[in-house]
mmCIF file of C-alpha atoms and ligand atoms in Angstrom:
data_model
loop_
_atom_site.group_PDB
_atom_site.id
_atom_site.type_symbol
_atom_site.label_atom_id
_atom_site.label_comp_id
_atom_site.label_asym_id
_atom_site.label_seq_id
_atom_site.Cartn_x
_atom_site.Cartn_y
_atom_site.Cartn_z
ATOM 1 C CA MET X 1 71.264 65.207 134.129
ATOM 2 C CA ASN X 2 68.354 62.720 132.170
ATOM 3 C CA ILE X 3 66.546 63.815 128.990
ATOM 4 C CA VAL X 4 63.475 64.956 130.747
ATOM 5 C CA ASN X 5 65.179 67.022 132.973
ATOM 6 C CA SER X 6 67.381 68.488 130.381
ATOM 7 C CA GLU X 7 64.644 69.234 127.818
ATOM 8 C CA LEU X 8 62.855 70.678 130.717
ATOM 9 C CA LYS X 9 65.770 72.808 131.473
ATOM 10 C CA GLU X 10 65.612 74.021 127.806
ATOM 11 C CA VAL X 11 61.937 75.008 127.986
ATOM 12 C CA ILE X 12 62.639 76.824 131.216
ATOM 13 C CA ASP X 13 65.842 78.687 129.480
ATOM 14 C CA SER X 14 63.952 79.764 126.660
ATOM 15 C CA ILE X 15 60.838 81.357 128.527
ATOM 16 C CA ARG X 16 63.488 82.939 130.770
ATOM 17 C CA ALA X 17 65.264 84.294 127.499
ATOM 18 C CA TYR X 18 61.602 85.559 126.314
ATOM 19 C CA ILE X 19 60.807 87.251 129.529
ATOM 20 C CA GLU X 20 64.373 89.080 129.837
ATOM 21 C CA LEU X 21 63.696 90.157 126.110
ATOM 22 C CA ASP X 22 60.364 91.704 127.071
ATOM 23 C CA LYS X 23 61.875 93.450 129.858
ATOM 24 C CA ALA X 24 64.368 95.159 127.739
ATOM 25 C CA SER X 25 61.820 96.220 125.948
ATOM 26 C CA GLY X 26 59.809 97.777 128.810
ATOM 27 C CA ILE X 27 57.143 94.848 129.256
ATOM 28 C CA ASP X 28 57.055 93.896 133.026
ATOM 29 C CA GLU X 29 53.451 92.499 133.209
ATOM 30 C CA PHE X 30 52.539 88.851 131.900
ATOM 31 C CA PHE X 31 48.772 87.875 131.630
ATOM 32 C CA MET X 32 47.867 84.161 131.347
ATOM 33 C CA ARG X 33 44.630 83.383 130.009
ATOM 34 C CA GLU X 34 42.859 80.189 132.033
ATOM 35 C CA ARG X 35 42.101 76.911 129.915
ATOM 36 C CA GLY X 36 38.343 77.449 130.497
ATOM 37 C CA THR X 37 38.598 80.890 128.870
ATOM 38 C CA GLN X 38 40.228 79.932 125.970
ATOM 39 C CA ARG X 39 38.123 77.269 125.324
ATOM 40 C CA ALA X 40 35.049 79.480 125.357
ATOM 41 C CA ILE X 41 36.966 81.808 123.043
ATOM 42 C CA ASP X 42 37.607 79.121 120.538
ATOM 43 C CA ASN X 43 34.103 77.992 120.723
ATOM 44 C CA THR X 44 32.528 81.195 119.847
ATOM 45 C CA ASN X 45 35.134 81.521 117.127
ATOM 46 C CA ASN X 46 34.308 78.113 115.358
ATOM 47 C CA LEU X 47 30.553 78.533 116.014
ATOM 48 C CA GLU X 48 30.791 82.149 114.364
ATOM 49 C CA SER X 49 32.759 80.214 111.257
ATOM 50 C CA LEU X 50 30.048 77.346 111.233
ATOM 51 C CA LYS X 51 27.203 80.067 111.264
ATOM 52 C CA GLN X 52 28.820 81.615 108.418
ATOM 53 C CA GLU X 53 28.474 78.340 106.295
ATOM 54 C CA ALA X 54 24.697 78.047 107.147
ATOM 55 C CA LEU X 55 23.973 81.917 106.359
ATOM 56 C CA ASN X 56 25.896 81.061 102.796
ATOM 57 C CA CYS X 57 24.325 77.907 102.376
ATOM 58 C CA ARG X 58 22.376 77.159 99.070
ATOM 59 C CA ARG X 59 22.219 73.365 99.171
ATOM 60 C CA CYS X 60 18.509 72.714 99.112
ATOM 61 C CA GLY X 61 15.685 74.783 97.674
ATOM 62 C CA LEU X 62 14.735 76.374 100.893
ATOM 63 C CA HIS X 63 17.384 78.743 100.609
ATOM 64 C CA LYS X 64 15.009 80.511 97.630
ATOM 65 C CA THR X 65 12.200 80.800 100.205
ATOM 66 C CA ARG X 66 14.010 81.907 103.683
ATOM 67 C CA ARG X 67 13.859 85.360 105.133
ATOM 68 C CA ASN X 68 16.200 84.322 107.668
ATOM 69 C CA VAL X 69 18.737 81.599 108.495
ATOM 70 C CA VAL X 70 18.028 80.644 111.767
ATOM 71 C CA PHE X 71 21.304 79.261 113.107
ATOM 72 C CA GLY X 72 20.798 78.545 116.740
ATOM 73 C CA SER X 73 21.086 80.888 119.958
ATOM 74 C CA GLY X 74 22.068 81.137 123.714
ATOM 75 C CA ASN X 75 25.363 79.820 125.605
ATOM 76 C CA PRO X 76 27.840 78.257 123.465
ATOM 77 C CA ASN X 77 29.365 76.376 126.656
ATOM 78 C CA ALA X 78 25.652 75.290 127.994
ATOM 79 C CA ASP X 79 25.780 71.864 129.682
ATOM 80 C CA LEU X 80 22.116 71.414 127.680
ATOM 81 C CA MET X 81 21.178 71.963 124.287
ATOM 82 C CA PHE X 82 18.254 71.704 122.723
ATOM 83 C CA ILE X 83 17.362 70.339 119.003
ATOM 84 C CA GLY X 84 14.211 71.354 117.515
ATOM 85 C CA GLU X 85 12.914 70.574 113.692
ATOM 86 C CA ALA X 86 12.787 73.736 111.680
ATOM 87 C CA PRO X 87 12.018 77.343 112.107
ATOM 88 C CA GLY X 88 8.194 78.125 111.474
ATOM 89 C CA GLU X 89 7.482 81.675 110.646
ATOM 90 C CA ASP X 90 8.381 83.630 113.839
ATOM 91 C CA GLU X 91 11.557 82.077 113.760
ATOM 92 C CA ASP X 92 12.156 82.622 109.906
ATOM 93 C CA ILE X 93 11.182 86.416 110.455
ATOM 94 C CA GLN X 94 13.258 86.891 113.590
ATOM 95 C CA GLY X 95 16.016 84.673 112.604
ATOM 96 C CA LEU X 96 15.761 82.679 116.336
ATOM 97 C CA PRO X 97 14.852 79.382 117.147
ATOM 98 C CA PHE X 98 11.656 78.673 119.086
ATOM 99 C CA VAL X 99 10.257 81.967 119.187
ATOM 100 C CA GLY X 100 6.559 81.429 118.266
ATOM 101 C CA ARG X 101 3.988 79.439 120.387
ATOM 102 C CA ALA X 102 5.932 76.066 120.687
ATOM 103 C CA GLY X 103 8.763 78.335 121.447
ATOM 104 C CA GLN X 104 6.924 79.939 124.098
ATOM 105 C CA LEU X 105 6.323 76.686 125.847
ATOM 106 C CA LEU X 106 9.981 75.905 125.700
ATOM 107 C CA THR X 107 10.950 78.690 127.139
ATOM 108 C CA LYS X 108 8.467 78.021 129.929
ATOM 109 C CA ILE X 109 9.853 74.722 130.195
ATOM 110 C CA ILE X 110 13.212 75.715 130.409
ATOM 111 C CA GLU X 111 12.399 77.799 133.153
ATOM 112 C CA ALA X 112 10.226 75.259 135.358
ATOM 113 C CA MET X 113 13.804 73.538 135.444
ATOM 114 C CA GLY X 114 15.114 76.412 137.087
ATOM 115 C CA LEU X 115 17.267 77.764 134.204
ATOM 116 C CA LYS X 116 16.911 80.538 131.440
ATOM 117 C CA ARG X 117 17.125 80.600 127.902
ATOM 118 C CA SER X 118 20.580 82.135 128.167
ATOM 119 C CA ASP X 119 22.065 79.120 130.127
ATOM 120 C CA VAL X 120 21.101 76.670 126.985
ATOM 121 C CA TYR X 121 21.796 76.311 123.688
ATOM 122 C CA ILE X 122 18.702 76.231 121.418
ATOM 123 C CA ALA X 123 19.237 74.851 117.310
ATOM 124 C CA ASN X 124 17.296 73.155 115.020
ATOM 125 C CA ILE X 125 18.173 70.360 112.378
ATOM 126 C CA LEU X 126 17.178 72.394 109.712
ATOM 127 C CA LYS X 127 18.190 76.051 109.363
ATOM 128 C CA CYS X 128 15.656 77.252 107.080
ATOM 129 C CA ARG X 129 11.744 77.366 107.071
ATOM 130 C CA PRO X 130 10.186 74.801 105.479
ATOM 131 C CA PRO X 131 7.443 76.584 103.219
ATOM 132 C CA ASN X 132 3.809 76.589 104.911
ATOM 133 C CA ASN X 133 5.523 74.619 108.076
ATOM 134 C CA ARG X 134 5.329 71.684 106.240
ATOM 135 C CA THR X 135 7.593 68.741 107.741
ATOM 136 C CA PRO X 136 11.414 68.437 106.407
ATOM 137 C CA LEU X 137 12.173 66.388 103.675
ATOM 138 C CA PRO X 138 14.586 63.794 103.867
ATOM 139 C CA ALA X 139 16.909 65.346 101.452
ATOM 140 C CA GLU X 140 16.631 68.557 102.922
ATOM 141 C CA ILE X 141 17.681 67.128 106.288
ATOM 142 C CA LEU X 142 20.370 64.902 104.336
ATOM 143 C CA GLU X 143 22.126 68.345 103.263
ATOM 144 C CA CYS X 144 21.521 70.308 106.786
ATOM 145 C CA GLU X 145 22.133 67.672 109.337
ATOM 146 C CA ASP X 146 26.069 67.891 109.220
ATOM 147 C CA ASN X 147 25.820 71.617 110.470
ATOM 148 C CA VAL X 148 24.039 70.587 113.356
ATOM 149 C CA LYS X 149 25.986 67.701 114.890
ATOM 150 C CA ARG X 150 29.205 69.913 114.342
ATOM 151 C CA GLN X 151 27.197 72.373 116.153
ATOM 152 C CA ALA X 152 26.931 69.836 118.861
ATOM 153 C CA GLU X 153 29.979 68.443 118.823
ATOM 154 C CA LEU X 154 31.525 72.265 119.263
ATOM 155 C CA ILE X 155 29.264 72.911 122.166
ATOM 156 C CA LYS X 156 29.816 69.432 123.843
ATOM 157 C CA PRO X 157 26.849 69.882 126.151
ATOM 158 C CA LYS X 158 26.695 67.121 128.811
ATOM 159 C CA VAL X 159 22.964 66.554 127.464
ATOM 160 C CA ILE X 160 21.125 67.089 124.228
ATOM 161 C CA CYS X 161 17.328 67.191 124.506
ATOM 162 C CA THR X 162 15.879 66.363 121.075
ATOM 163 C CA LEU X 163 12.337 67.836 120.576
ATOM 164 C CA GLY X 164 10.302 65.426 118.554
ATOM 165 C CA LYS X 165 10.123 62.532 116.035
ATOM 166 C CA PHE X 166 12.587 64.497 113.547
ATOM 167 C CA ALA X 167 15.358 65.931 115.716
ATOM 168 C CA SER X 168 15.133 62.483 117.732
ATOM 169 C CA GLN X 169 15.626 60.399 114.953
ATOM 170 C CA THR X 170 18.182 62.639 112.969
ATOM 171 C CA LEU X 171 20.669 62.670 115.884
ATOM 172 C CA LEU X 172 20.391 59.148 116.668
ATOM 173 C CA ARG X 173 20.406 57.586 113.283
ATOM 174 C CA THR X 174 17.282 55.601 113.776
ATOM 175 C CA GLU X 175 13.603 54.926 112.904
ATOM 176 C CA ILE X 176 12.311 54.192 116.233
ATOM 177 C CA PRO X 177 9.068 55.856 117.136
ATOM 178 C CA ILE X 178 9.338 59.087 119.037
ATOM 179 C CA SER X 179 7.029 57.376 121.387
ATOM 180 C CA ALA X 180 9.348 54.486 122.171
ATOM 181 C CA LEU X 181 12.547 56.740 122.075
ATOM 182 C CA ARG X 182 11.428 59.367 124.615
ATOM 183 C CA GLY X 183 12.155 59.144 128.448
ATOM 184 C CA LYS X 184 15.279 56.996 127.974
ATOM 185 C CA PHE X 185 19.107 58.436 127.518
ATOM 186 C CA HIS X 186 20.833 57.431 124.177
ATOM 187 C CA ALA X 187 24.044 58.608 122.838
ATOM 188 C CA PHE X 188 25.417 60.979 120.160
ATOM 189 C CA ASN X 189 29.033 60.992 120.001
ATOM 190 C CA GLY X 190 29.853 60.201 123.532
ATOM 191 C CA ILE X 191 27.220 62.900 124.495
ATOM 192 C CA LYS X 192 23.919 61.816 126.296
ATOM 193 C CA VAL X 193 20.894 62.259 124.455
ATOM 194 C CA MET X 194 17.091 62.347 125.570
ATOM 195 C CA PRO X 195 14.601 62.612 123.090
ATOM 196 C CA THR X 196 11.124 64.176 124.304
ATOM 197 C CA PHE X 197 7.842 65.265 122.738
ATOM 198 C CA HIS X 198 8.040 68.610 120.339
ATOM 199 C CA PRO X 199 6.403 71.552 121.988
ATOM 200 C CA ALA X 200 4.368 71.971 119.137
ATOM 201 C CA TYR X 201 2.971 68.486 119.863
ATOM 202 C CA LEU X 202 2.308 69.416 123.750
ATOM 203 C CA LEU X 203 0.022 72.395 122.371
ATOM 204 C CA ARG X 204 -2.434 69.970 120.482
ATOM 205 C CA ASN X 205 -1.975 67.102 123.126
ATOM 206 C CA PRO X 206 -1.746 69.294 126.482
ATOM 207 C CA ASN X 207 -2.111 65.881 128.658
ATOM 208 C CA ASP X 208 1.282 64.387 127.833
ATOM 209 C CA LYS X 209 3.210 67.367 129.219
ATOM 210 C CA ARG X 210 3.369 65.483 132.420
ATOM 211 C CA LEU X 211 5.605 62.884 130.221
ATOM 212 C CA VAL X 212 7.716 65.360 129.078
ATOM 213 C CA TRP X 213 8.205 66.974 132.606
ATOM 214 C CA GLY X 214 9.357 63.426 133.903
ATOM 215 C CA ASP X 215 12.004 63.336 131.037
ATOM 216 C CA MET X 216 13.094 66.861 132.108
ATOM 217 C CA LYS X 217 13.647 65.580 135.928
ATOM 218 C CA LYS X 218 15.825 62.956 134.510
ATOM 219 C CA ILE X 219 17.813 65.602 132.564
ATOM 220 C CA MET X 220 18.087 67.930 135.704
ATOM 221 C CA LYS X 221 19.059 64.694 137.665
ATOM 222 C CA GLU X 222 21.925 64.313 135.212
ATOM 223 C CA LEU X 223 22.939 67.716 135.288
ATOM 224 C CA ASP X 224 22.353 68.375 139.155
ATOM 225 C CA ILE X 225 20.153 70.835 138.956
ATOM 226 C CA LYS X 226 17.699 71.122 141.956
ATOM 227 C CA CYS X 227 14.427 71.010 141.124
ATOM 228 C CA PRO X 228 12.827 74.503 141.785
ATOM 229 C CA ASN X 229 10.074 75.196 144.381
ATOM 230 C CA SER X 230 11.054 71.567 145.908
ATOM 231 C CA SER X 231 13.310 70.497 148.693
ATOM 232 C CA LYS X 232 14.295 67.232 146.743
HETATM 233 N N1 LIG I 1 9.758 74.359 116.138
HETATM 234 C C1 LIG I 1 10.854 73.872 116.018
HETATM 235 O O1 LIG I 1 11.113 72.733 115.831
HETATM 236 N N2 LIG I 1 11.862 74.775 115.992
HETATM 237 C C2 LIG I 1 11.427 75.896 116.204
HETATM 238 O O2 LIG I 1 12.902 76.752 116.112
HETATM 239 C C3 LIG I 1 10.297 76.474 116.090
HETATM 240 C C4 LIG I 1 9.332 75.607 116.179
#
C-alpha cells in the first residue's frame, strides 16, 4: 500500500471508530452541512462581529452626535453590493442605510433591475451621520474605511456598485472624478466595481438617470440578470 492509500485508510478507520462509538451510545443519524450553508453561517457570524466593532467605535468625533450606527443591511451572501457615502438624518434615526429620499430612489433602481432590496447588500463608507449631512472629512474616512472594506471582503459579492464620488474614490483609492470613473468596471481586491452617480445627485439632476441606468445594465449583464419588461 502506498503512503496516500495508507493515510486514507487511517482516516477511514478513525471515522468508522467514531461512528461505532456514536452507535454504541444510541446515535444512529448523522447530519452533514452543505459547504454553501457553512459559508453562509460563517459569513453571518463574521459580519456580526464586524458590526459589533462598528457599534462600539469611538475613533472619530461622529460617535458623539450619532443616534445610531448604520452598519448595513441586506443579504450577507449577495452577488451585488451597493456602497454609499454616509447616513443622513433618516438613516441615523432608523439605523438603516438608504431609507430617506435618496434611498427611495435607490430602491426603485434596484427594483427596476428585477431585484429586491433583500437580494442585495447596502452599506456606506461612513457608519455614522456627519452633522447637518455635511460631506465626510478625510480623517473620518480614514478611520472608517477599513470597516466597509472588510465588510465587502466578507460578503464577497460578484459586483460592488459604488454610489458617488466618496464611495468610488475611497474604495478605488483614486482622486479621479466620478464623471470619469462611472460606467466602467474597476477592481477592488478581485471584486468588480462599477462606480455610478449617487441617487441624491440624481434627485438634483434627473437627466443623468439614463446614464445610471446604462451603468446598471452593465451590472445586470455581468450578473446574468435578465432585464425585466424585455425579452432581451
Ligand atoms: N446617502 C448615503 O450615501 N447613504 C445613505 O445611507 C443615505 C443617503
